[in-house]
Amino acid sequence: MNQNNQVDIEYRVAGQPHAGKVLAVIGPHSDDFSIFAAGTIAKLIDEGYTGYFIRITNDEMDSYDLSTGETILANERDTQAVASVLGIKKVFDLNYRNHYLDEVPPTEIRNRLIFLFRLLKVDAVLGFDPWGHYEENPDHYVAAQATEAACWMAGGRLDLPEHFEAGLTPHSVQEKYYWARGPQLVNRVVDVTGFIERKMEAIRANKTQIRNMALSLRDRLATRDLTLPWLDGDDENVIRNYVDLVFRARDRHTGEIYGLEYAEAFHYIGPGEQSGAFLARHLEEHIQKNAVPLDKDSR
Amino acid sequence: MNQNNQVDIEYRVAGQPHAGKVLAVIGPHSDDFSIFAAGTIAKLIDEGYTGYFIRITNDEMDSYDLSTGETILANERDTQAVASVLGIKKVFDLNYRNHYLDEVPPTEIRNRLIFLFRLLKVDAVLGFDPWGHYEENPDHYVAAQATEAACWMAGGRLDLPEHFEAGLTPHSVQEKYYWARGPQLVNRVVDVTGFIERKMEAIRANKTQIRNMALSLRDRLATRDLTLPWLDGDDENVIRNYVDLVFRARDRHTGEIYGLEYAEAFHYIGPGEQSGAFLARHLEEHIQKNAVPLDKDSR
Amino acid sequence: MNQNNQVDIEYRVAGQPHAGKVLAVIGPHSDDFSIFAAGTIAKLIDEGYTGYFIRITNDEMDSYDLSTGETILANERDTQAVASVLGIKKVFDLNYRNHYLDEVPPTEIRNRLIFLFRLLKVDAVLGFDPWGHYEENPDHYVAAQATEAACWMAGGRLDLPEHFEAGLTPHSVQEKYYWARGPQLVNRVVDVTGFIERKMEAIRANKTQIRNMALSLRDRLATRDLTLPWLDGDDENVIRNYVDLVFRARDRHTGEIYGLEYAEAFHYIGPGEQSGAFLARHLEEHIQKNAVPLDKDSR
Amino acid sequence: MNQNNQVDIEYRVAGQPHAGKVLAVIGPHSDDFSIFAAGTIAKLIDEGYTGYFIRITNDEMDSYDLSTGETILANERDTQAVASVLGIKKVFDLNYRNHYLDEVPPTEIRNRLIFLFRLLKVDAVLGFDPWGHYEENPDHYVAAQATEAACWMAGGRLDLPEHFEAGLTPHSVQEKYYWARGPQLVNRVVDVTGFIERKMEAIRANKTQIRNMALSLRDRLATRDLTLPWLDGDDENVIRNYVDLVFRARDRHTGEIYGLEYAEAFHYIGPGEQSGAFLARHLEEHIQKNAVPLDKDSR
Amino acid sequence: MNQNNQVDIEYRVAGQPHAGKVLAVIGPHSDDFSIFAAGTIAKLIDEGYTGYFIRITNDEMDSYDLSTGETILANERDTQAVASVLGIKKVFDLNYRNHYLDEVPPTEIRNRLIFLFRLLKVDAVLGFDPWGHYEENPDHYVAAQATEAACWMAGGRLDLPEHFEAGLTPHSVQEKYYWARGPQLVNRVVDVTGFIERKMEAIRANKTQIRNMALSLRDRLATRDLTLPWLDGDDENVIRNYVDLVFRARDRHTGEIYGLEYAEAFHYIGPGEQSGAFLARHLEEHIQKNAVPLDKDSR
Amino acid sequence: MNQNNQVDIEYRVAGQPHAGKVLAVIGPHSDDFSIFAAGTIAKLIDEGYTGYFIRITNDEMDSYDLSTGETILANERDTQAVASVLGIKKVFDLNYRNHYLDEVPPTEIRNRLIFLFRLLKVDAVLGFDPWGHYEENPDHYVAAQATEAACWMAGGRLDLPEHFEAGLTPHSVQEKYYWARGPQLVNRVVDVTGFIERKMEAIRANKTQIRNMALSLRDRLATRDLTLPWLDGDDENVIRNYVDLVFRARDRHTGEIYGLEYAEAFHYIGPGEQSGAFLARHLEEHIQKNAVPLDKDSR
C-alpha cells in the first residue's frame, strides 16, 4: 500500500475544545455503539462534542431466547440505555432488517443519512471501516459505505436539493473514525484509559446482546462437557464477567501494542484528506503562507 | 494492515483426525474445485473429512467450440468427474448464470447456502477469498461474500427459522480456507506434495474448460505465427501437457516460496477468529485455566 | 499482501511503438480524464495509441452556481475540450446519473462497455482502481468494477453473442492502468515530465469543475475570514492558479518519491497477469523455449 | 376482458370434506388475516382443512402511539391471538419490513414460500389478488406475486432441488382464493353468514391495528370539531364498535349484492385453470370419458 | 371488474372553494404536465389551489436534434415555461434518467415524494394511472406507483420519522386524479372547455418535445414521399399547428364522448376510498347521523 | 375499461404483401413459440415476413426426467426444430435462467432487445401480453414488459447511441401481437385454419416439454389410480396424442367463439396506437386530406 504506516496517538485534551461540534455514531447494531468506540465517544463528548446515535438495523436477530418481536423491543431499549450512559443527546433508529442490509438499495440508506447529517450538522462520524478486510457481516460494510458516501454528498448543493426548502443547508462531514474487527489500515489510536469504566458500563447496558454472547459461550462449553463457574450467576453478574473477560481485555491488548493502558484503534480521515494527506497538508501550507484577511466590504 | 504476517504451514497429519467432520467446497465454476484447492481437498478427505461440492454457476460461458447448451451439459458432467477423482460424496449445482452472479440478489444465494450448511452440518468451507484484490471475475467475489456471510448466519436461531420445522438445526461453519488469484493476505500454506498427482488428475477431469484454455493459447500463438508442438496432439495429450505446464508449475512455485515441494496458499480463519486471533486465543486461555467439568444434573 | 512491492518506472519511448493500438479511458466524471492520467494518456497517444474517452456519468452534480441542466451541458462541452487538448478521437458519453452509479445494475454498464471494447478493439484501458482503499465516491468503484469485468468478458465467444451478427468479434483488453486517490498497491509509475504542460492545459479545460473547486476553497476560507489574493482574479486566472497549486504540485510530489520530475502512479496489470505475474512469465518462457513457426498449410 | 363474468357462490358444506387438506393464508400484515377472509378461513377449517398463517412483514408501522419495537411486539402477539380465534395450527412470521416489501428481491420471498408450501404440503392459499387494481400498498401486490409464483414452482422437480435432500418433495398448490380492496375480477363469493361472529372476534383480536384505525378516525373528526360518542369508551368498546361499524357493514354489503346475509368476495383459480377454465374442463371431460383403472403391476 | 361504471363529470365551480389547498402534479416528463391535464390543473388553480410540479426525470432523450446536454437544459427551461403559463408556484426537478426509471429503487423515489408531500402539505395529486393498461413507457408506471404509495405513507407517524425533527408533520394526500394513454377505468371527466386555450399555450411551451413530435412526423411522411404544407413553417408555427392538430383534437374527442366541448378523463380516487367507495360513504353517513360537537375542554 | 370491445378478425391474405418486412417472436420459453402463436407466425411468414425467434431463458426447469444440463441442451435443440418447422431464419438464445427472469434488471434485457430490433430491423413482434391478468409465471410478464419498452426505445436517437457507430440505425417496431393465458383485452383474432397442421407439427417439435406435460398428466392420474390408454405408447405417440388433445382443442375452441375453424387470439397494437386508436386514425385522416408530394429538391 502506498500509504505510510504512521500511527498517531490521540490523547485526552483538556477543556472543551470541541464545544459546538457534533458527532454521529453510525452503528448497524446496538452493541456496535458500545463495543468498538465507547471510549472514544465518551472522550469526545467530554471534550465538548454533542453526540448522536444512528442505529441502522432493528437488531432483530440478536437475543438468547426471545421471540423476534421481543428481541427488537429489548434492543431498542438497550440502545437508549447505552446512549444514556455515554451522554448521547438522541438516538435515531432506522430499523432496517438485521442481517439483510445488503438487500436495501444503497442510495436509500445514504439519502436518509444525508438528511440526518444536514439536520444535525454533523462534523465527525464514527463507524465501521468500509475497507475492514474479512468483515463477515454485510450489515457492517453496507452501513460503512453508505456513511462514507453520505459524508461528502451531504455537502452537495445539487444533491437532494428539496431539503433546502425545509430550512436545511449543505453540510459535509469533516472527520471520520473507522473501526474494524479484522485487518485494517490503522493510523489513529485513541487513549481511552480515563474512560474505560464508562465504556464497560456502556457495554453492560447492551444486556440482551451480551447475555446472548455469554450464554452462547456456556452452550459451546457444554458441548465439551465444561463450564465456567461465573456462568452460573445471575444475568447481571454473567454480563459483568463476560464484558471484563472479553472487552476489557481487548482494549488492554490494543493499548499494550501502542504503550497505553487502554486504547481503541481506528483508520482516521481528517478534513480534506480524501485525496491523500499530501494535498491537505500542501494546501494548508499555501494558505498559511499566502492568505490575507478577507475584506468583507469588497465582496 | 494491522495483522501480523505470520504464515502457518499445514502439513499432512496421520490417521483420520477429522473423521465425522464435513467440508464443503464452494466453487462458482467447475474448474475452481480442481485448480485452486484440489490438493488440500484431497488431503482433508484423506484425514477424515466427508466432502461436498457446491457449484454456484452453470459454467455456460466456458468451452472452446460448443453451443451454450452443450457447454452447460459438458461442464455438469466434468464436475461429477472431478468430484469422483477427489472422493466427494455429492455435488450440488445451484446453476446460476456464469458471468452474471453479480446480478443475483446476495441474500438469495446466501439463503440457499445457509440451508445447505445446516443440512450437511458443514464444519469447514473452502472457496474464493472475498478480499482477493484485483479479482476480475464478479462470480468469484460474489460467491465468496455469500459464503462468508452464510457461514455464521447458518448458526442463527432467528435466521430462516422455518428450516427447523424440517428437522434442521442452527449450525455455523468453524473454519474457512480462502484462495485467491491475485494479491491476498496469505496466512496458511498447505503442503500438498503427497496429493499432487491426484490434483493433476482432478484438473484434467475438467476437460471442457482445460481444453478451452489450451486451444485458446494455440489461437493466441497463431496470431504470432507460432505454435507449440504438443498443441497438435489429441485432446487428452493437449490437456495433460497444459495442466503440467501451468498448474503443476504454479503449485511448485508456491511450494518453493515456503520451502515445500508443492503447496497451495490460503487466507485461513479458524474458530472464533472473526474478531481477530487475539480474542480467540485469550478466551481459550481463560477456559483452559478456569473451566470446570459440567455437572449435567444441576442444569 | 503476497505481492512483491516492486514498482516499475515507465519512461517515454521513442517513435510510435504503439501505432495501431487503441486505448480507452473510462472516467466516471469529466475531470477524471484530466486530473489522474492526462500525462500518461498524452504520452501513450504520442507513442502511437489511438485514444477514446468513455464518460460514464453526466456530471450533473458538479458546478459552482449553475442549474442541473446548465451543469450537464457545461460538463459535456468541457469533456470535448479536454479530449481535444489530448488528441482523443471520440468521446462516448454514457450519461448515467452523477453520484448514483451504485444504483445502476452492474451488468448494464458492463454490457455497454463490452460492446464498446469490441467496437473500438480496445487494447488498453485507464481508469479508477477497483481496489483503491477508502475511495468515498461510489461512482469511482462501480465504474472500476464494470471496466475490470468488461475487459475480459469482451473476449468471450458466448458473451452477448448477438454482437457478432453486427460484425463485431470477441476482443479482450490486454493492459490496465488503474489510478486511485487513496491507499493503493502501486506497481507502475509513469514519467510524465515531458507532458506536464499538456496535462495542465487539459485540466484547465475542465473549467466548470475546477472553478467549482477553486470557488469552494474561497468559500471555506471565508468562514475563517481569510482569502487568497489570486482568488479575486477572473475565472481564467483563478483556474490557472488553482490547477498549478494543486495538480502540478501533486504530480511533482509523486515524481519526487520515485526520483522523477513529474509522475503519475498506477496499479498496472499486463497481458496474462490476471492470475499473477508468475504464470504470465512462466508461460512466456515456455513459449520462448519451445515454440515453433506455425505451418499454416497444415491446419 | 375475455373472461365470462360468472360468479360462483360457495356455500358451507356439511361434514369435513376437506379433511387431510392444508390451507395457508399469506398475509403481508396482521390484520389481513382477519379483515379480508376470516369468514372463509373459519368455514374451510370447519370443513376439515388444517390452516397456517404466513405473515410476510413485521407490521412495524401500524400502531397508534407505540414505539417501533413496541409496535412489532404487539402485532406479533395480536397475530397469535387471531390465529387462536380461527383455529390456526401455526403462524410463520417472515418479518420483512412493513411498507418496504417492494425492495426485497422477489425471488427471496418466493423461495421461502416454496420451502413452506413443500414443508406444509399446502393445497390451497388465500391472499391478496396480484391483479387488484389501484392497490396502493406495495406490500400487498408484492406478497401476492410471490405467492402466485411459489404456488406452481413448489411443484418443480428442478426448482431448489436441495430441499429434497431434507425429505421434502415437489408439491404444487391447487387452489387460490384472492381478495382485493379495489376493482377486481370477482368470480367466487363465499357465504360466511354462519361464521360472521367468529370473524368479528378475529378482527377484534387485531387490537393494536384496529385501535389505530379507530383513534385515527377520532383525530380526523377532531379536525372537523366533531366526535362520535362511542370513541370515548375504553379500548375494548372502541374496538368493538369500530369493527361492527366498518367490517360487519362491509361483509353485509357484499352479501347484499349476491343475495346473501354476509359474504366475502374473491377471484378464485382452481386446479389446472392457470391457462383458462376451458382447458381444465376439457381435459377432465376427456379423462372422465377415456380413463381406465391403472394396472399398477404393469409399471 | 366489480366496480360500477359510473362516470362523474367535474364542472368548473365558482369562486375559490379550494383556497388554502395544495396540489402537486407528478410528471415523469416535461410534456406530461401540459398534455394530459393542463386543463384540469388550470381549473383547480383557478378555483383556489396552490400548485406545484414534481418532474421525475431529466427528459434527456426527447429532442429532435440536440445533444444530450442541450436536450436536458432545453427541457428544464421548457418546464419552467409550462409552469409559468399555468400559474404553478414552483417546479421540483428530481432529474432521474429519462427511460430508466425502472432501474431506480422504488423506495428511493417514494421517500423523496413523501418528503415533498409533507413539506408542501399536498392535498391532491395528478399523475399517470398506475393501472393504465398497455402503457409502454416504464417511466410512466414507475412514477405512478411511487406516487400512489407515497400519498398514504406520507401520513405515517412511523414512516421516515426523522422528517419530524426538521419541523415537518405526517400528512397524507386525500385526492388523486390519474390519467392514462390507453385502456383505463375512467370514472371522472373534467370539463376543461373554459381552459382549453390556456392548455394549448401550455403545450406549446414544451417547444423542444413538441418540435420533436412534429419533425418526426415530417420525417415519417418523407418515407412515404409526402409532406404537410404547414410542416415547412418556422418552429413557432409548426408547433402551433401540431398542437392544434393533435392535442386540441383529442380533448374535443374526449369531450364529445361525454357531451362536453373539451374534456380530460381520469380515474379519480377521493378521500377514504382506497378500500372502495362503499366504505367511505358508509362511514360518512354514520358520522352525519351520530357525530356530536367535540368538547375540547374534556380532552 | 374505456376501450371499445371491437374484435377484428385477421384472415389469410393472398400473395406476399409483407415481403421485406421482419417479425420477431419473443418467447421466454421454447414452447411459447409453438403453443400460442405458431399459426399466426406461419401465416405471416407465408405472407412474406422474414421471421426470427428470440428465446429469453434457457428452459432449464422444463423436462420430465433429465438433469439440468441435459434439459437445457434438449430444449436448445427443440427450439431449433420448432424454428425449422415454421421457416424461421435464425434463433437468438438469450439464455437467462428459467423461472428467474424477475431478478434480471429490466434494463439489461431491454437493452439487448433494442440491439436486436435495430440489428434485424424488426417491424412486428409477437409475445406475451404485459397485461395478461393472473399470469402466474414471472418469466412471461417480465419478458413482455421488456419487449414493449424496447419496441419504441429502439427508435430513439439518444438511446444507446453507441450502436450507431457499428452501423445500426434507430428503428422502432410498428406492430405488436400479444397473447395471454388468462383474462386479456382481446381485440384481434387470427384465422389459422390453413396453418393448423403446421402448428401441431411445431408444437410436437417441443418434444422435451410436451413429453413433460404428458407424463406429468400420467403421474397425476396415477394418484387417482387411473390412466389413459394412449399414455402407454412410445414418446412420439404420447406427444402426438397430447398435442391434439390439448392444443388442437384450444385453438378449435377459440375459433368457435369467433365463428372460425381454428383461431389464435391477441391484443393487437398497430402503428401509432400507443396513445389510443383515435389519435392514430385522426392523424392519418389529416394526412390523407392535406398531404402533398414531397419536393425533394427543396430540402
Short mmCIF file of N, CA and C in Angstrom, two decimals, chain B residues 38-80:
data_model
loop_
_atom_site.label_atom_id
_atom_site.label_comp_id
_atom_site.label_asym_id
_atom_site.label_seq_id
_atom_site.Cartn_x
_atom_site.Cartn_y
_atom_site.Cartn_z
N ALA B 38 -7.50 -28.53 -4.97
CA ALA B 38 -7.73 -29.97 -5.02
C ALA B 38 -6.73 -30.71 -4.13
N GLY B 39 -5.53 -30.19 -3.97
CA GLY B 39 -4.56 -30.84 -3.09
C GLY B 39 -5.03 -30.81 -1.65
N THR B 40 -5.49 -29.67 -1.20
CA THR B 40 -5.96 -29.54 0.17
C THR B 40 -7.24 -30.35 0.38
N ILE B 41 -8.12 -30.32 -0.61
CA ILE B 41 -9.35 -31.12 -0.50
C ILE B 41 -8.99 -32.60 -0.35
N ALA B 42 -8.11 -33.08 -1.21
CA ALA B 42 -7.71 -34.50 -1.15
C ALA B 42 -7.09 -34.82 0.20
N LYS B 43 -6.26 -33.92 0.69
CA LYS B 43 -5.60 -34.12 1.98
C LYS B 43 -6.62 -34.18 3.12
N LEU B 44 -7.56 -33.23 3.14
CA LEU B 44 -8.52 -33.17 4.24
C LEU B 44 -9.45 -34.38 4.21
N ILE B 45 -9.84 -34.81 3.01
CA ILE B 45 -10.68 -36.02 2.92
C ILE B 45 -9.88 -37.24 3.37
N ASP B 46 -8.61 -37.26 2.97
CA ASP B 46 -7.73 -38.35 3.41
C ASP B 46 -7.62 -38.38 4.93
N GLU B 47 -7.74 -37.23 5.54
CA GLU B 47 -7.62 -37.13 7.01
C GLU B 47 -8.97 -37.30 7.72
N GLY B 48 -10.00 -37.64 6.96
CA GLY B 48 -11.25 -37.99 7.63
C GLY B 48 -12.49 -37.20 7.26
N TYR B 49 -12.31 -36.06 6.65
CA TYR B 49 -13.48 -35.25 6.29
C TYR B 49 -14.37 -35.95 5.26
N THR B 50 -15.67 -35.72 5.37
CA THR B 50 -16.59 -36.01 4.28
C THR B 50 -16.72 -34.72 3.48
N GLY B 51 -16.64 -34.81 2.15
CA GLY B 51 -16.60 -33.60 1.33
C GLY B 51 -17.79 -33.46 0.39
N TYR B 52 -18.21 -32.22 0.20
CA TYR B 52 -19.27 -31.88 -0.76
C TYR B 52 -18.80 -30.75 -1.67
N PHE B 53 -19.31 -30.73 -2.88
CA PHE B 53 -19.11 -29.60 -3.79
C PHE B 53 -20.42 -28.82 -3.88
N ILE B 54 -20.33 -27.52 -3.83
CA ILE B 54 -21.48 -26.67 -4.14
C ILE B 54 -21.05 -25.78 -5.31
N ARG B 55 -21.56 -26.10 -6.49
CA ARG B 55 -21.18 -25.34 -7.69
C ARG B 55 -22.22 -24.24 -7.90
N ILE B 56 -21.80 -23.01 -7.88
CA ILE B 56 -22.75 -21.89 -7.87
C ILE B 56 -23.31 -21.58 -9.26
N THR B 57 -22.48 -21.64 -10.28
CA THR B 57 -22.98 -21.27 -11.62
C THR B 57 -23.11 -22.52 -12.51
N ASN B 58 -23.65 -22.27 -13.71
CA ASN B 58 -23.82 -23.38 -14.66
C ASN B 58 -22.69 -23.44 -15.68
N ASP B 59 -21.65 -22.62 -15.53
CA ASP B 59 -20.47 -22.68 -16.41
C ASP B 59 -20.80 -22.54 -17.88
N GLU B 60 -21.85 -21.79 -18.18
CA GLU B 60 -22.32 -21.76 -19.56
C GLU B 60 -21.40 -21.05 -20.54
N MET B 61 -20.44 -20.29 -20.04
CA MET B 61 -19.61 -19.49 -20.93
C MET B 61 -18.29 -20.19 -21.30
N ASP B 62 -18.00 -21.34 -20.71
CA ASP B 62 -16.63 -21.83 -20.78
C ASP B 62 -16.48 -23.14 -21.55
N SER B 63 -16.28 -23.00 -22.85
CA SER B 63 -15.91 -24.14 -23.71
C SER B 63 -15.24 -23.57 -24.94
N TYR B 64 -14.61 -24.42 -25.71
CA TYR B 64 -13.89 -23.91 -26.88
C TYR B 64 -14.80 -23.78 -28.10
N ASP B 65 -15.64 -24.75 -28.33
CA ASP B 65 -16.42 -24.71 -29.58
C ASP B 65 -17.80 -25.35 -29.45
N LEU B 66 -18.32 -25.37 -28.23
CA LEU B 66 -19.65 -25.94 -28.03
C LEU B 66 -20.71 -24.84 -28.00
N SER B 67 -21.95 -25.23 -28.23
CA SER B 67 -23.06 -24.30 -28.04
C SER B 67 -23.25 -24.09 -26.54
N THR B 68 -24.09 -23.13 -26.19
CA THR B 68 -24.33 -22.88 -24.76
C THR B 68 -24.88 -24.12 -24.07
N GLY B 69 -25.85 -24.75 -24.67
CA GLY B 69 -26.45 -25.94 -24.06
C GLY B 69 -25.43 -27.06 -23.93
N GLU B 70 -24.65 -27.27 -24.97
CA GLU B 70 -23.62 -28.32 -24.91
C GLU B 70 -22.58 -28.00 -23.84
N THR B 71 -22.24 -26.72 -23.73
CA THR B 71 -21.24 -26.30 -22.74
C THR B 71 -21.72 -26.61 -21.32
N ILE B 72 -22.98 -26.27 -21.06
CA ILE B 72 -23.52 -26.49 -19.71
C ILE B 72 -23.51 -27.98 -19.38
N LEU B 73 -23.97 -28.79 -20.31
CA LEU B 73 -24.01 -30.23 -20.04
C LEU B 73 -22.60 -30.80 -19.86
N ALA B 74 -21.67 -30.38 -20.70
CA ALA B 74 -20.29 -30.90 -20.60
C ALA B 74 -19.69 -30.54 -19.24
N ASN B 75 -19.90 -29.33 -18.80
CA ASN B 75 -19.32 -28.93 -17.52
C ASN B 75 -20.04 -29.56 -16.33
N GLU B 76 -21.33 -29.79 -16.49
CA GLU B 76 -22.07 -30.52 -15.43
C GLU B 76 -21.43 -31.90 -15.23
N ARG B 77 -21.13 -32.54 -16.35
CA ARG B 77 -20.53 -33.89 -16.27
C ARG B 77 -19.08 -33.83 -15.80
N ASP B 78 -18.33 -32.87 -16.26
CA ASP B 78 -16.93 -32.74 -15.80
C ASP B 78 -16.87 -32.56 -14.29
N THR B 79 -17.80 -31.78 -13.74
CA THR B 79 -17.77 -31.55 -12.29
C THR B 79 -17.95 -32.86 -11.54
N GLN B 80 -18.86 -33.69 -12.05
CA GLN B 80 -19.02 -35.01 -11.43
C GLN B 80 -17.73 -35.81 -11.51
#
